[in-house]
Structure formats: C-alpha cells, structure tokens
Short mmCIF file of C-alpha atoms in Angstrom, two decimals:
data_model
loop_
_atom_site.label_atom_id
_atom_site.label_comp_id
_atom_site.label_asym_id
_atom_site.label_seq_id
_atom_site.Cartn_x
_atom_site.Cartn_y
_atom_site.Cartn_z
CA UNK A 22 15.51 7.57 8.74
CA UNK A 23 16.05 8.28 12.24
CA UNK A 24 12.94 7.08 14.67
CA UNK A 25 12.80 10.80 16.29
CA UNK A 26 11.79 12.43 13.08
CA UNK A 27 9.64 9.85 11.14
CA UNK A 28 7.32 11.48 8.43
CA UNK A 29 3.46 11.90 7.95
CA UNK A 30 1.74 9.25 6.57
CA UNK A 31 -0.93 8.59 4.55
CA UNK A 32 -1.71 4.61 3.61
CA UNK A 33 -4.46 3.92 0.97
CA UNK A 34 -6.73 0.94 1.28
CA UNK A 35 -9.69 0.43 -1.52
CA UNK A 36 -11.74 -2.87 0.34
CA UNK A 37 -12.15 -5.91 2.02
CA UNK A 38 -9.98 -7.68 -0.14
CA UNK A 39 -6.86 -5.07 0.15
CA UNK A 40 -3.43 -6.47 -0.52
CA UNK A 41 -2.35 -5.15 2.68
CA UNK A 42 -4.15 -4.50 6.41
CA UNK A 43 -3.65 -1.24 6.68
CA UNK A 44 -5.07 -1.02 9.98
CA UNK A 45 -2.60 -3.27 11.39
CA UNK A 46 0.19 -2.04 9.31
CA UNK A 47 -0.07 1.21 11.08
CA UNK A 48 -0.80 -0.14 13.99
CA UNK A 49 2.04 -2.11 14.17
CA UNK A 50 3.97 0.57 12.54
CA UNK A 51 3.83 3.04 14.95
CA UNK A 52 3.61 0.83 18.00
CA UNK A 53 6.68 -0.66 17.40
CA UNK A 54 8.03 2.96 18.19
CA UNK A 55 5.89 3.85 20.82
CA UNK A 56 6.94 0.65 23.01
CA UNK A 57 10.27 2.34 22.43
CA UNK A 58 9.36 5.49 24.50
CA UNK A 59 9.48 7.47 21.20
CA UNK A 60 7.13 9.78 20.21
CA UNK A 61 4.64 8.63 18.38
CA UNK A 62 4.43 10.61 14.99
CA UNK A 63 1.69 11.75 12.95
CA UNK A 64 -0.19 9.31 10.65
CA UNK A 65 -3.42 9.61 8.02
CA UNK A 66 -4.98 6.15 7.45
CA UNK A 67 -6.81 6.54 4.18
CA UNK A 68 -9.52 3.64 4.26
CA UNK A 69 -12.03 2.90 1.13
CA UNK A 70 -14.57 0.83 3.27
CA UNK A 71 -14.27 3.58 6.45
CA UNK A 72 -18.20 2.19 7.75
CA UNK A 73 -16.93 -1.26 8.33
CA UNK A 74 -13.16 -0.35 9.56
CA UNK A 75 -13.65 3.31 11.18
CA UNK A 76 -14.11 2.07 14.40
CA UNK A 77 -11.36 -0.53 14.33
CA UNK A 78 -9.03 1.62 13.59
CA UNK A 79 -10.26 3.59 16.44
CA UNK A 80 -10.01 0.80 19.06
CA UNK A 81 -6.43 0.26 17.77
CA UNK A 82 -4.84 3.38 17.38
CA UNK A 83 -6.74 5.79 19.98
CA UNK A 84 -2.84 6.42 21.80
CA UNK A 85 -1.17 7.82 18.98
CA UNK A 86 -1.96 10.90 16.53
CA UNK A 87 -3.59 9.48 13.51
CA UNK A 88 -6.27 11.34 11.48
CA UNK A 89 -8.65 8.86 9.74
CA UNK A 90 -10.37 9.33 5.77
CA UNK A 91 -12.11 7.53 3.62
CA UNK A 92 -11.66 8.65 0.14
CA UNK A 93 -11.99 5.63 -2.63
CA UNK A 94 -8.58 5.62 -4.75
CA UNK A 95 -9.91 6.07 -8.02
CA UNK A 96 -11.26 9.15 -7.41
CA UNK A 97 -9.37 12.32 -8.31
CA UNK A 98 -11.46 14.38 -5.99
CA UNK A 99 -11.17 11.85 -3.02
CA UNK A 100 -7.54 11.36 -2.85
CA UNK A 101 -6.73 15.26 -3.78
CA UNK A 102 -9.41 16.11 -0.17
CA UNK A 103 -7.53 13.32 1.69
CA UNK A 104 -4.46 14.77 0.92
CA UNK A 105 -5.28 18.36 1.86
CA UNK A 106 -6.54 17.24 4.92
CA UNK A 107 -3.52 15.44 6.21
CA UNK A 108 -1.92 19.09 5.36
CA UNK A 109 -4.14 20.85 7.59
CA UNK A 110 -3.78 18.81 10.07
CA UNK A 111 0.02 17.73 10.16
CA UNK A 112 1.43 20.94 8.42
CA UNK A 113 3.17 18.80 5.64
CA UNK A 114 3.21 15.04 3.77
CA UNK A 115 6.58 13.33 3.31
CA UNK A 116 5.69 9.60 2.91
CA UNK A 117 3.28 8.04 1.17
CA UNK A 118 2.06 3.94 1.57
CA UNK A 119 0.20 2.23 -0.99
CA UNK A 120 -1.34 -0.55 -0.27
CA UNK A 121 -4.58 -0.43 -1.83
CA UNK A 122 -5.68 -3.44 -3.63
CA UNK A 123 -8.27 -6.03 -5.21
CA UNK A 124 -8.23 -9.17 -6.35
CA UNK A 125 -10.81 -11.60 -8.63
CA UNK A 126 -9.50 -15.34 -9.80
CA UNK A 127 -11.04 -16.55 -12.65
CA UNK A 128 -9.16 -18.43 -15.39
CA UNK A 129 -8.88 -16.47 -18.61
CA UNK A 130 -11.43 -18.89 -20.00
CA UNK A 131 -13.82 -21.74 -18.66
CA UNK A 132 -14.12 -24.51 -20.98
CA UNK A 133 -16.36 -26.71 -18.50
CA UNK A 134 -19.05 -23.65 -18.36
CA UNK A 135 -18.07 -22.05 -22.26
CA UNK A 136 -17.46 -18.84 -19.93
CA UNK A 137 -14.82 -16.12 -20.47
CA UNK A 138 -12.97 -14.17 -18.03
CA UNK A 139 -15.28 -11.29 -17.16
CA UNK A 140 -13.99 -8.05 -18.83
CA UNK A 141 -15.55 -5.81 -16.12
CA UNK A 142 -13.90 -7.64 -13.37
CA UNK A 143 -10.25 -7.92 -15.16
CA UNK A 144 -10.82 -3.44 -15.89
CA UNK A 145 -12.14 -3.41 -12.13
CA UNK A 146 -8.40 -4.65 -10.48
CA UNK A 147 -6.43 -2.88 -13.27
CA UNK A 148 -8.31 0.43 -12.46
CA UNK A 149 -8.01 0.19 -8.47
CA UNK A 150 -5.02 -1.70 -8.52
CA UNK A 151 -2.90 0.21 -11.45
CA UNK A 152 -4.55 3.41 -11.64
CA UNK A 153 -6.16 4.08 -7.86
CA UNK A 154 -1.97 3.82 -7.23
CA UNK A 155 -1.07 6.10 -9.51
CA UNK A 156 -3.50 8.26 -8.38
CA UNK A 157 -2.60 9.00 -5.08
CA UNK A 158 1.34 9.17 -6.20
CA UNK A 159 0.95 12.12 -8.30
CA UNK A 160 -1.33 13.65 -6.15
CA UNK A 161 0.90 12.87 -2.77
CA UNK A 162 4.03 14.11 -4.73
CA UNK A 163 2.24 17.70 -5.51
CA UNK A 164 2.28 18.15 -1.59
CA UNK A 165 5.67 16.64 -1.12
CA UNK A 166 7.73 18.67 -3.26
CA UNK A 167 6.54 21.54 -0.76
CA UNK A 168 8.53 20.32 1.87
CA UNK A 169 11.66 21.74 2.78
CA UNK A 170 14.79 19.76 1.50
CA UNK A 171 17.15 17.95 4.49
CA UNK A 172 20.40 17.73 4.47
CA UNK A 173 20.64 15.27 0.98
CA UNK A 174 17.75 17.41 -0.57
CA UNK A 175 15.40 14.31 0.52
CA UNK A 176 11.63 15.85 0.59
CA UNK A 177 9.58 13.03 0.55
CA UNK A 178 8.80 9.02 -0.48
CA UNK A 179 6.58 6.87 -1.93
CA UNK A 180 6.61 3.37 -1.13
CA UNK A 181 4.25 1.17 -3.33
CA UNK A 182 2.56 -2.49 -2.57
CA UNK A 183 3.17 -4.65 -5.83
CA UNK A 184 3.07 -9.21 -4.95
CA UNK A 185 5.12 -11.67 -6.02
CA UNK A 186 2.13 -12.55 -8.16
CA UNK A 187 3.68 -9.70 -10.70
CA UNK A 188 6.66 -12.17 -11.32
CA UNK A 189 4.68 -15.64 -10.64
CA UNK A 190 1.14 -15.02 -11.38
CA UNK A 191 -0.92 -18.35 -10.27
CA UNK A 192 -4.01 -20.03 -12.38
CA UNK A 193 -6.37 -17.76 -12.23
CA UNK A 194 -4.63 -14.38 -11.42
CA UNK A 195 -4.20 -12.61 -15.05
CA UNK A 196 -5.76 -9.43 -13.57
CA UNK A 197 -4.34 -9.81 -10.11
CA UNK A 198 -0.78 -10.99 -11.29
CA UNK A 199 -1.37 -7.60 -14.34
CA UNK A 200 -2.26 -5.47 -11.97
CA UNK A 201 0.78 -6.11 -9.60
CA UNK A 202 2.83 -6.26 -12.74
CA UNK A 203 1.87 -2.38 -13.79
CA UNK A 204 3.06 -1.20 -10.62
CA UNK A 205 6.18 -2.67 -10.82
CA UNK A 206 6.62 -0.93 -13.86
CA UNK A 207 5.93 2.06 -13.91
CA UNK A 208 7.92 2.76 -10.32
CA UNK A 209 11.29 3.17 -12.10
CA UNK A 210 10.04 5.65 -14.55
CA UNK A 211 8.32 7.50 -11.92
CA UNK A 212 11.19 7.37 -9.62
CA UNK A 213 13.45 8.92 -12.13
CA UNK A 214 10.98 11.34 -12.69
CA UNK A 215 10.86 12.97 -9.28
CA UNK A 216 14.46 11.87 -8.49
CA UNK A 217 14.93 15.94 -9.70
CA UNK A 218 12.95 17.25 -6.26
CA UNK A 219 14.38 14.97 -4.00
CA UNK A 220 11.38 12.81 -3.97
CA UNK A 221 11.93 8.68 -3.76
CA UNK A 222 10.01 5.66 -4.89
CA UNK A 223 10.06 2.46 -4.18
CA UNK A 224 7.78 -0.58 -4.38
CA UNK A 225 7.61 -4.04 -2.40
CA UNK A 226 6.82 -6.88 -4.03
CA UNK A 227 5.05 -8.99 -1.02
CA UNK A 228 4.45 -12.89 -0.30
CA UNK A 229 1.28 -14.43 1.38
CA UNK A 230 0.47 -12.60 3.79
CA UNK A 231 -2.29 -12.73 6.68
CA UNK A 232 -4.88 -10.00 5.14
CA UNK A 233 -8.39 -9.33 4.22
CA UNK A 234 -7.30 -10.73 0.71
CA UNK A 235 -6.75 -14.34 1.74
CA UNK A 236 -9.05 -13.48 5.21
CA UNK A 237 -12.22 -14.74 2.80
CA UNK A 238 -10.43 -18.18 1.65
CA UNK A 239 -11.72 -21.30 3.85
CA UNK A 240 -8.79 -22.10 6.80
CA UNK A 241 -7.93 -25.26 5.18
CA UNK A 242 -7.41 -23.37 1.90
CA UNK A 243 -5.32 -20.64 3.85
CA UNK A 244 -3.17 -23.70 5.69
CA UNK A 245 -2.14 -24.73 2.31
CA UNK A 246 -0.90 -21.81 1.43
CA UNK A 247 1.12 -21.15 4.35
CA UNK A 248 2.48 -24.77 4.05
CA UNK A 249 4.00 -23.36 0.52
CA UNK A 250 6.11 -20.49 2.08
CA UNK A 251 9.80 -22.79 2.29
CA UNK A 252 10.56 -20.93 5.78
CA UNK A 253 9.07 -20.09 8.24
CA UNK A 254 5.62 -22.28 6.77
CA UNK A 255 3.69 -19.54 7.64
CA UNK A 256 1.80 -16.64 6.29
CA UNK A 257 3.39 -13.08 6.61
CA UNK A 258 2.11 -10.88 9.48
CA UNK A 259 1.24 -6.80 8.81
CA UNK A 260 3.58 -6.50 11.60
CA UNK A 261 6.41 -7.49 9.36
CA UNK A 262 5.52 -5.57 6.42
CA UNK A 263 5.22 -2.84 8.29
CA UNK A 264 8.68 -3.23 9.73
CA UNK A 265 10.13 -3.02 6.31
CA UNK A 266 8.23 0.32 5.36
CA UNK A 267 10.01 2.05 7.93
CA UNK A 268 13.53 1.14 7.40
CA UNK A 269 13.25 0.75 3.26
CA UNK A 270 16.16 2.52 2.03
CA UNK A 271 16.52 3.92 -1.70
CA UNK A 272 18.86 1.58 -4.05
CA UNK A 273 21.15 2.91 -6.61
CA UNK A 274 20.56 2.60 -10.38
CA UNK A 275 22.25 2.77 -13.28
CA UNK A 276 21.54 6.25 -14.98
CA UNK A 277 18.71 6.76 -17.22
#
C-alpha cells in the first residue's frame, strides 16, 4: 500500500468498553503520515457513544479530513447511513476497520452467590461483538466492490479486531473469549467469499492493550496486567495497532 494513495476509512466503535480506541487509532494512524509531509487522506470515524467522544475526536483530528458518525453496529439502518455518507463525502470506500467491541466477566456460574452467568449479558457481547462485525462487513463490501480494480484487481479490505482471548480465554471471559472466537472464524470463509471481486479480509488477534476496555479496571489491577506481557512489560499503545492496520498485507492460503 503505498502512503500517497491510502484508502477511505471507516472504523466502528460500539462503547466505552471498545476493544480498540478508535479515536487514537486514527489519530495515530493518520498522523504518523502527516508528520511525514504526506497528505493526509480521507477517514470516517464511526463512533457508538458520539455524545461523550464527538468532541474528542474533534480536538484530535481537526488537521486532517475525517468525517465523524455515530451509527450503533447492530443496526442495519445505522451502519448502511454511515456507509452512504462516507460515499458522499469521499466518492468511494476501500478499507474498512473493525474494532467495535464489549466485554462483561462473570464466571459461567457463581457457586458462593448460587448465581448463573447472565444470559442477556453473554447474547449482549455475542450480538455487538459477532454480529455488529458482521454487520458492517457486508454492508462495507456492497460499496467496495464499486470501486474500480488496480493493477492486481485489489478493490477494497476489511481488517477485523478479534483478542488473544479467542485462543486463551481467561476466568471469566466465556462471552468475551466467544465473541473474539466467532470473528476469527468466520474471516476465512468470508475472505474466500469476496476473494472473487478483489476484496480482502483479514483479522488481528490483539494483546492488552491501553483502551477504554481495561481504562475502567483500578491502576493496580491494570499494572498487573502489563507486568504479564513477557516483553516489553507493558500494555499495547493504539499507536501500535494502528501501525499494523496500515501496512497488514494479505497471506496466502491453501485453496478452498
């Protein structure tokens, strides 16, 4: 992906407890170009708590050409406006972020209180977490495969936010560590799906990272954490994610 021609795009974020800042993310994202001296290229921040965060974004991203919406993932009528409106205003959509995300911990069953896992809350993270995703791929992809083809027939990417949590769930994150899991599965299938029209998709399956989601845990619960990362003993910064959205390259698979 060369810097001089970097692609529209739309990241999803549900609430406070999102797997990834996407304020910072883009941010950080498109800063790292514009230090550069590039041009800064165009960006739609889809936010699912826009009263708390519109003005953050604002503060943090007033240099660069970003239009700001606030649909909620789930919703079919949301995402599908969201989308049209990055059209309008960019022309096209060729990349896609997905970072939306909750999270609840509750062991499956408390035998101290005789209390199950709620059933609301573990339908709640499957629905934003699983679905909201899916959501905005197969809407995003209906605008994609509009685009014009490059050179290698490329017309667009999705890039989705699983956690290491889908492949080493903790006590306490069945939904959380379920959630993550679904969206590592279902991004092979869907890859080979819209391989056909030149449209990739990947997912990254993140560490601890410095977000909203661990933002809520006391510090001395958060320096744990980062004291369990072998090197560097730190939590991940947006920054970094960020850093790998923009240079994540397709693999090669066997056929299906």
């Amino acid at each position: 992906m060369s810097v001089e021609n970097l692609p529209s795009l739309p990241c999803t974020e549900e609430d406070t407890s999102c797997s990834v800042q996407t304020a910072l993310l883009v941010y950080f994202y498109l800063k790292c170009f514009s230090s550069k001296g590039k041009t800064a290229h165009q960006t739609c921040v889809l936010s699912g708590d826009g009263g708390r965060r519109e003005q953050g974004h604002k503060n943090q991203v007033n240099f660069l050409s970003v239009l700001l919406a606030f649909p909620q993932v789930t919703s079919e009528a949301d995402v599908q406006s969201a989308v049209s409106l990055a059209r309008e205003k960019f022309g096209k959509l060729d990349l896609a972020v997905n970072c939306a995300g909750i999270a609840v911990a509750f062991k499956t069953y408390n035998f101290k209180k005789d209390l199950p896992h709620s059933l609301e809350d573990f339908q709640r993270v499957i629905n934003v977490n699983i679905a909201g995703t899916f959501n905005v791929i197969r809407l995003a992809v209906g605008e994609m495969g509009k685009n014009e083809p490059d050179a290698d027939g490329h017309r667009g990417c999705i890039i989705n936010t699983a956690s290491v949590a889908a492949f080493d769930g903790q006590v306490g994150q069945a939904a959380y560590s379920a959630s993550k899991g679904g969206i590592v599965g279902m991004t092979l299938p869907i890859a080979r799906d819209l391989a056909p029209m030149g449209i990739r998709v990947v997912t990254i399956a993140p560490g601890l990272f410095s977000t909203p989601l661990l933002a809520g845990l006391p510090e001395k619960v958060r320096s744990f954490l980062a004291r369990q990362v072998p090197f560097p003993s730190r939590l991940g910064d947006p920054a970094e994610f960020a850093h790998l959205v923009i240079r994540l390259d397709g693999a090669i698979r066997m056929q299906p």
